[in-house]
Short mmCIF file of C-alpha atoms in Angstrom, two decimals:
data_model
loop_
_atom_site.label_atom_id
_atom_site.label_comp_id
_atom_site.label_asym_id
_atom_site.label_seq_id
_atom_site.Cartn_x
_atom_site.Cartn_y
_atom_site.Cartn_z
CA MET A 15 151.29 12.87 -86.87
CA SER A 16 151.77 16.60 -87.60
CA ASN A 17 149.29 18.39 -89.88
CA LYS A 18 151.98 20.89 -90.86
CA LYS A 19 152.98 21.03 -94.53
CA THR A 20 156.29 21.77 -96.15
CA ILE A 21 156.84 25.27 -97.52
CA ASP A 22 156.84 23.82 -101.06
CA THR A 23 153.42 22.26 -100.46
CA ILE A 24 152.04 25.51 -99.05
CA TYR A 25 153.25 27.53 -102.07
CA SER A 26 151.89 24.85 -104.41
CA ASP A 27 148.45 25.06 -102.74
CA ALA A 28 148.52 28.86 -103.00
CA ALA A 29 149.41 28.75 -106.69
CA GLN A 30 146.68 26.18 -107.43
CA PHE A 31 144.08 28.33 -105.70
CA LEU A 32 145.12 31.56 -107.39
CA ARG A 33 144.94 29.90 -110.84
CA MET A 34 141.19 29.42 -110.50
CA ARG A 35 138.99 31.24 -113.00
CA ASN A 36 135.47 29.90 -112.40
CA VAL A 37 133.28 27.68 -110.21
CA PHE A 38 134.32 24.59 -112.22
CA ASP A 39 137.93 25.24 -111.19
CA LEU A 40 136.74 25.69 -107.59
CA SER A 41 134.97 22.31 -107.67
CA ARG A 42 138.30 20.59 -108.45
CA LEU A 43 139.49 21.49 -104.96
CA PHE A 44 136.93 19.05 -103.50
CA PRO A 45 137.69 15.57 -104.90
CA ASN A 46 135.02 13.87 -102.76
CA LEU A 47 132.22 16.22 -103.77
CA GLU A 48 130.23 16.27 -106.99
CA PHE A 49 129.90 19.60 -108.78
CA SER A 50 126.11 19.59 -108.37
CA ARG A 51 126.48 19.10 -104.62
CA LEU A 52 128.92 21.99 -104.38
CA VAL A 53 126.48 24.27 -106.20
CA TYR A 54 123.67 23.08 -103.91
CA GLU A 55 125.67 23.85 -100.78
CA ILE A 56 126.59 27.27 -102.14
CA GLU A 57 122.95 28.08 -102.83
CA ASN A 58 121.54 26.44 -99.68
CA ALA A 59 124.06 27.04 -96.92
CA SER A 60 122.71 26.00 -93.53
CA TYR A 61 124.00 26.44 -90.00
CA LYS A 62 123.02 25.29 -86.55
CA GLU A 63 123.13 28.04 -83.96
CA PHE A 64 123.78 27.31 -80.28
CA THR A 65 125.24 29.09 -77.30
CA ILE A 66 128.08 28.15 -75.01
CA PRO A 67 128.70 29.79 -71.63
CA LYS A 68 131.62 32.13 -71.15
CA ALA A 69 133.83 31.63 -68.11
CA THR A 70 133.45 35.35 -67.42
CA GLY A 71 129.65 35.11 -67.51
CA GLY A 72 127.17 35.50 -70.31
CA LYS A 73 126.95 33.35 -73.42
CA ARG A 74 128.66 33.13 -76.81
CA THR A 75 126.67 32.23 -79.92
CA ILE A 76 128.29 29.67 -82.24
CA GLU A 77 127.13 29.24 -85.83
CA ALA A 78 128.14 25.73 -86.94
CA PRO A 79 127.84 24.76 -90.63
CA ASN A 80 126.20 21.50 -91.69
CA GLU A 81 128.38 18.46 -92.36
CA LYS A 82 128.85 18.95 -96.12
CA LEU A 83 129.48 22.66 -95.80
CA LEU A 84 131.93 21.99 -92.97
CA TYR A 85 133.90 19.67 -95.29
CA ILE A 86 133.93 22.35 -98.00
CA GLN A 87 135.06 25.08 -95.58
CA ARG A 88 137.79 22.93 -94.04
CA ARG A 89 139.14 22.09 -97.48
CA LEU A 90 138.88 25.71 -98.60
CA ASN A 91 140.65 26.83 -95.41
CA ARG A 92 143.72 24.83 -96.48
CA PHE A 93 144.10 26.88 -99.66
CA LEU A 94 143.21 30.23 -98.10
CA GLN A 95 145.79 29.63 -95.36
CA ALA A 96 148.37 28.85 -98.04
CA VAL A 97 147.65 32.10 -99.88
CA TYR A 98 147.84 34.09 -96.64
CA TYR A 99 151.12 32.39 -95.70
CA THR A 100 152.77 33.82 -98.84
CA ILE A 101 151.78 37.43 -98.02
CA LYS A 102 151.39 37.47 -94.22
CA PRO A 103 152.67 40.59 -92.39
CA ASN A 104 155.31 40.15 -89.71
CA GLU A 105 152.99 41.77 -87.15
CA VAL A 106 150.21 39.12 -87.24
CA TYR A 107 150.32 36.09 -84.93
CA GLY A 108 146.79 34.66 -84.69
CA PHE A 109 145.32 32.08 -87.11
CA VAL A 110 148.59 31.89 -89.10
CA GLN A 111 149.61 28.54 -90.56
CA ALA A 112 153.06 27.20 -89.66
CA ALA A 113 155.18 25.23 -92.10
CA MET A 114 156.88 21.98 -91.16
CA HIS A 115 160.19 22.57 -89.32
CA GLU A 116 159.53 26.32 -89.21
CA ALA A 117 161.94 27.88 -86.70
CA ASN A 118 159.66 30.61 -85.33
CA PRO A 119 155.97 29.71 -85.66
CA ARG A 120 153.41 32.42 -84.89
CA THR A 121 151.79 31.74 -81.51
CA ILE A 122 150.09 33.63 -78.72
CA ILE A 123 153.40 33.44 -76.85
CA SER A 124 155.59 34.78 -79.68
CA ASN A 125 153.03 37.57 -80.07
CA ALA A 126 153.48 38.56 -76.41
CA GLN A 127 157.28 38.40 -76.68
CA ASN A 128 157.22 41.53 -78.86
CA HIS A 129 156.21 43.59 -75.85
CA ILE A 130 158.54 42.34 -73.08
CA TYR A 131 160.20 44.86 -70.76
CA LYS A 132 158.57 48.01 -72.14
CA GLU A 133 157.65 51.22 -70.31
CA TYR A 134 154.08 51.10 -71.60
CA VAL A 135 151.81 48.50 -73.16
CA LEU A 136 148.55 49.50 -74.86
CA ASN A 137 145.95 46.80 -75.56
CA ILE A 138 142.94 47.38 -77.82
CA ASP A 139 140.18 44.87 -78.49
CA LEU A 140 138.06 44.96 -81.67
CA LYS A 141 134.34 44.64 -80.96
CA ASP A 142 132.33 41.86 -82.70
CA PHE A 143 135.33 41.04 -84.86
CA PHE A 144 133.94 38.35 -87.21
CA HIS A 145 130.46 39.83 -87.42
CA SER A 146 131.95 43.20 -88.39
CA ILE A 147 133.14 41.64 -91.66
CA SER A 148 130.26 41.67 -94.15
CA ALA A 149 129.68 39.36 -97.11
CA VAL A 150 130.11 42.42 -99.34
CA LYS A 151 133.64 42.87 -97.95
CA VAL A 152 134.42 39.18 -98.43
CA ARG A 153 133.24 39.28 -102.04
CA ALA A 154 135.34 42.40 -102.66
CA LEU A 155 138.33 40.62 -101.10
CA PHE A 156 138.20 37.90 -103.73
CA THR A 157 137.97 40.35 -106.64
CA ALA A 158 141.09 42.23 -105.44
CA TYR A 159 144.80 41.36 -105.17
CA PRO A 160 146.12 38.69 -104.74
CA PHE A 161 143.04 36.79 -105.97
CA ASN A 162 141.66 38.92 -108.81
CA PHE A 163 138.79 36.47 -109.29
CA SER A 164 135.78 37.03 -111.51
CA ASN A 165 132.59 38.38 -109.95
CA ASP A 166 130.87 34.98 -110.23
CA LEU A 167 133.71 33.10 -108.53
CA ALA A 168 134.06 35.77 -105.84
CA THR A 169 130.32 35.60 -105.17
CA GLY A 170 130.44 31.80 -104.87
CA LEU A 171 133.31 31.95 -102.38
CA ALA A 172 131.55 34.63 -100.34
CA LEU A 173 128.41 32.49 -100.19
CA ILE A 174 130.44 29.52 -98.96
CA CYS A 175 132.17 31.54 -96.25
CA CYS A 176 129.39 33.85 -95.02
CA TRP A 177 126.12 33.43 -93.14
CA LYS A 178 123.51 36.11 -92.52
CA LYS A 179 125.57 38.42 -94.76
CA ARG A 180 128.64 38.30 -92.48
CA LEU A 181 131.45 36.04 -91.28
CA PRO A 182 130.01 33.41 -88.91
CA MET A 183 131.43 32.43 -85.54
CA GLY A 184 132.12 28.73 -86.06
CA ALA A 185 133.11 28.43 -89.73
CA PRO A 186 136.67 27.08 -90.27
CA THR A 187 137.24 29.74 -92.93
CA SER A 188 136.34 32.77 -90.79
CA PRO A 189 139.74 33.17 -89.03
CA VAL A 190 141.89 33.22 -92.17
CA ILE A 191 139.42 35.43 -94.05
CA SER A 192 139.52 37.90 -91.15
CA ASN A 193 143.32 38.02 -91.52
CA LEU A 194 143.04 38.60 -95.27
CA ILE A 195 140.48 41.35 -94.71
CA CYS A 196 142.82 42.96 -92.15
CA LEU A 197 145.81 43.24 -94.51
CA GLN A 198 145.10 46.93 -95.05
CA LEU A 199 144.36 47.49 -91.35
CA ASP A 200 147.66 45.90 -90.34
CA LYS A 201 149.61 47.95 -92.89
CA GLN A 202 148.05 51.23 -91.73
CA LEU A 203 148.42 50.44 -88.03
CA LEU A 204 152.10 49.61 -88.57
CA GLU A 205 152.53 53.03 -90.23
CA VAL A 206 150.88 54.74 -87.23
CA ALA A 207 153.01 52.67 -84.83
CA ASN A 208 156.22 53.64 -86.62
CA GLU A 209 155.18 57.29 -86.62
CA HIS A 210 154.71 57.24 -82.84
CA CYS A 211 157.70 54.92 -82.05
CA LEU A 212 155.45 52.00 -81.04
CA VAL A 213 155.83 48.24 -81.52
CA TYR A 214 152.65 46.77 -83.04
CA SER A 215 151.31 43.21 -83.15
CA ARG A 216 147.88 41.63 -83.62
CA TYR A 217 146.50 38.32 -82.42
CA ALA A 218 143.01 37.95 -83.96
CA ASP A 219 140.95 40.81 -82.51
CA ASP A 220 143.58 41.74 -79.88
CA LEU A 221 145.80 44.66 -80.91
CA SER A 222 148.89 45.43 -78.82
CA PHE A 223 151.26 48.39 -78.91
CA SER A 224 154.29 48.99 -76.69
CA THR A 225 157.03 51.57 -76.28
CA ASN A 226 159.77 52.84 -74.00
CA ASN A 227 158.37 56.34 -74.51
CA PHE A 228 154.99 57.65 -73.41
CA VAL A 229 151.88 56.67 -75.39
CA SER A 230 150.37 60.02 -76.31
CA GLU A 231 146.68 60.78 -76.63
CA GLY A 232 147.36 61.64 -80.27
CA ALA A 233 148.76 58.15 -80.89
CA VAL A 234 145.64 56.53 -79.41
CA ASP A 235 143.41 58.81 -81.52
CA ASP A 236 145.34 57.93 -84.69
CA ILE A 237 145.02 54.20 -83.93
CA LYS A 238 141.28 54.50 -83.33
CA LYS A 239 140.83 56.47 -86.55
CA VAL A 240 142.51 53.74 -88.63
CA ILE A 241 140.42 51.04 -86.93
CA GLU A 242 137.16 52.86 -87.62
CA GLU A 243 138.11 53.70 -91.21
CA ASN A 244 138.58 49.97 -91.80
CA GLY A 245 135.06 49.19 -90.61
CA PHE A 246 135.84 47.97 -87.07
CA LYS A 247 134.94 49.31 -83.64
CA VAL A 248 137.07 49.58 -80.52
CA ASN A 249 135.76 47.80 -77.43
CA GLU A 250 136.27 50.73 -75.07
CA ARG A 251 135.73 48.48 -72.03
CA LYS A 252 138.86 46.51 -72.89
CA LEU A 253 141.15 49.38 -73.87
CA ARG A 254 144.05 49.35 -71.39
CA LEU A 255 147.25 51.36 -71.07
CA GLN A 256 149.62 49.60 -68.64
CA SER A 257 152.85 51.04 -67.26
CA LYS A 258 155.83 48.96 -66.14
CA TYR A 259 154.94 49.70 -62.51
CA ARG A 260 151.77 47.62 -62.88
CA THR A 261 151.17 44.16 -64.29
CA GLN A 262 151.47 44.32 -68.07
CA THR A 263 149.75 41.62 -70.09
CA VAL A 264 149.35 40.85 -73.80
CA THR A 265 146.65 38.30 -74.73
CA GLY A 266 146.63 37.12 -71.12
CA ILE A 267 150.40 36.69 -70.87
CA LYS A 268 152.46 38.75 -68.43
CA VAL A 269 155.24 40.68 -70.21
CA ASN A 270 156.82 42.96 -67.58
CA GLN A 271 160.23 41.23 -67.63
CA LYS A 272 159.59 37.95 -69.44
CA THR A 273 156.59 36.00 -70.72
CA ASN A 274 154.83 34.57 -67.71
CA VAL A 275 151.41 33.61 -66.42
CA GLY A 276 149.89 35.88 -63.81
CA ARG A 277 149.34 34.61 -60.27
CA PRO A 278 145.54 35.11 -60.45
CA TYR A 279 145.44 32.75 -63.47
CA ILE A 280 147.31 30.03 -61.54
CA ARG A 281 145.22 30.58 -58.39
CA ASN A 282 142.07 30.23 -60.46
CA ILE A 283 143.14 26.83 -61.83
CA ARG A 284 144.05 25.61 -58.34
CA ALA A 285 140.67 26.73 -57.07
CA ILE A 286 138.94 24.86 -59.91
CA LEU A 287 140.88 21.65 -59.19
CA ASN A 288 140.05 21.93 -55.48
CA ASP A 289 136.38 22.49 -56.33
CA ILE A 290 136.36 19.38 -58.54
CA ASN A 291 138.01 17.25 -55.85
CA TRP A 292 135.65 18.44 -53.09
CA ASN A 293 132.36 18.77 -54.96
CA GLY A 294 132.66 16.69 -58.11
CA ILE A 295 132.97 17.60 -61.75
CA GLU A 296 129.30 18.44 -62.40
CA LYS A 297 128.95 20.89 -59.53
CA ALA A 298 132.30 22.46 -60.38
CA ALA A 299 131.21 22.88 -64.01
CA CYS A 300 127.93 24.50 -62.91
CA LYS A 301 129.79 26.92 -60.67
CA HIS A 302 132.36 27.73 -63.35
CA TYR A 303 129.79 28.48 -66.05
CA LYS A 304 127.19 29.94 -63.66
CA VAL A 305 124.42 27.50 -64.65
CA LYS A 306 122.07 25.33 -62.58
CA ALA A 307 122.68 22.00 -64.34
CA ALA A 308 125.51 20.53 -66.41
CA ASP A 309 124.95 17.88 -69.09
CA GLU A 310 127.66 15.56 -70.43
CA LYS A 311 128.58 17.96 -73.23
CA LEU A 312 129.13 20.85 -70.83
CA VAL A 313 131.16 18.65 -68.46
CA ASN A 314 133.43 17.57 -71.35
CA THR A 315 133.80 21.19 -72.45
CA PHE A 316 134.72 22.11 -68.87
CA LEU A 317 137.35 19.36 -68.66
CA LEU A 318 138.90 20.37 -71.97
CA SER A 319 138.94 23.98 -70.80
CA VAL A 320 140.78 23.12 -67.56
CA LYS A 321 143.23 20.90 -69.40
CA GLY A 322 143.85 23.63 -71.97
CA LYS A 323 144.55 26.21 -69.25
CA ILE A 324 147.07 23.90 -67.59
CA ASN A 325 148.77 23.17 -70.92
CA PHE A 326 148.94 26.90 -71.55
CA ILE A 327 150.99 27.32 -68.36
CA GLY A 328 153.37 24.65 -69.64
CA GLU A 329 153.74 26.45 -72.97
CA VAL A 330 154.49 29.79 -71.31
CA ARG A 331 156.63 28.68 -68.35
CA GLY A 332 158.09 25.51 -69.89
CA ASN A 333 157.23 21.83 -69.44
CA GLY A 334 159.84 21.49 -66.70
CA ASP A 335 158.25 24.19 -64.54
CA MET A 336 157.25 22.84 -61.11
CA ILE A 337 153.96 24.77 -60.98
CA TYR A 338 152.93 23.31 -64.33
CA ILE A 339 153.97 19.79 -63.34
CA GLY A 340 152.02 20.02 -60.07
CA LEU A 341 148.83 21.23 -61.77
CA ARG A 342 149.13 18.63 -64.51
CA GLN A 343 149.59 15.83 -61.96
CA GLY A 344 146.60 17.08 -60.00
CA PHE A 345 144.44 17.05 -63.11
CA ASN A 346 145.70 13.62 -64.22
CA LYS A 347 145.03 12.19 -60.75
CA PHE A 348 141.50 13.52 -60.92
CA GLN A 349 140.98 11.93 -64.35
CA GLU A 350 142.20 8.53 -63.11
CA VAL A 351 139.73 8.59 -60.24
CA ASN A 352 136.72 10.19 -61.88
CA ILE A 353 136.77 9.23 -65.58
#
């Protein structure tokens, strides 16, 4: 069953949230939680920190809220997503709620489609995206338009959504709050893009610009200036200017002539499936994550990762694509034999 809501429901949720005036109004959003428990969770937020391996090497730290706080954040995310839906810019594609029967939902693929068949594509990555957003900024967000909440209510919401005085990696509310925080950034970057005849789109911390003209050094400097003035930093390692004579990608999707998946991506999945078939799932997981031993949790994470990558090919190339069908059958055959 779809979790998508009708547009009327989304606007109703947004209106209900924006009518709040105090913490008592906030508590009414959580029908299965007593007011005293809500106050306790606000004052005693707790998280479990753990690391997960990156496929590219290194580790990512996840900050997972406790069970009660997770319930509060998931519920709160529903209303924050509804508010953002009513004011979302056209240029943003990541972490955006889709309404039921919506014709053009925002996805990683529709984001990439903005930059098909262009002379130049410029990709910029924001460094430490969530952690760059402080609790002070989140509190200020809730005292400003469209919320205009009291200081006490804004403080309570910031305490629910932040950990260690910043947005945590692992809270359900962090993605939508990052979008709300970036409303000014997106507006200013669109102005810079228009000034330099660029197409602009953002998917989370991935900023993409494209044009059929040349991307000047002045344009790049103006983009960086806006980013820094909004409290973010450019990851210089991941800044890439790609011409049409080379492979152009946006959020991992090839955009030279149409949205496609690069050959290295497909070869990598085939190599992983071959490794699983020859050496078994545990050894393949160890090799993939560059660790010496793989427990059940890591193996399951690995399987979900491989399945997700194969499904991604189906989304980009279509479910009738022979490459996708072959990879999916290979993965399903492995599951039948090994799980």
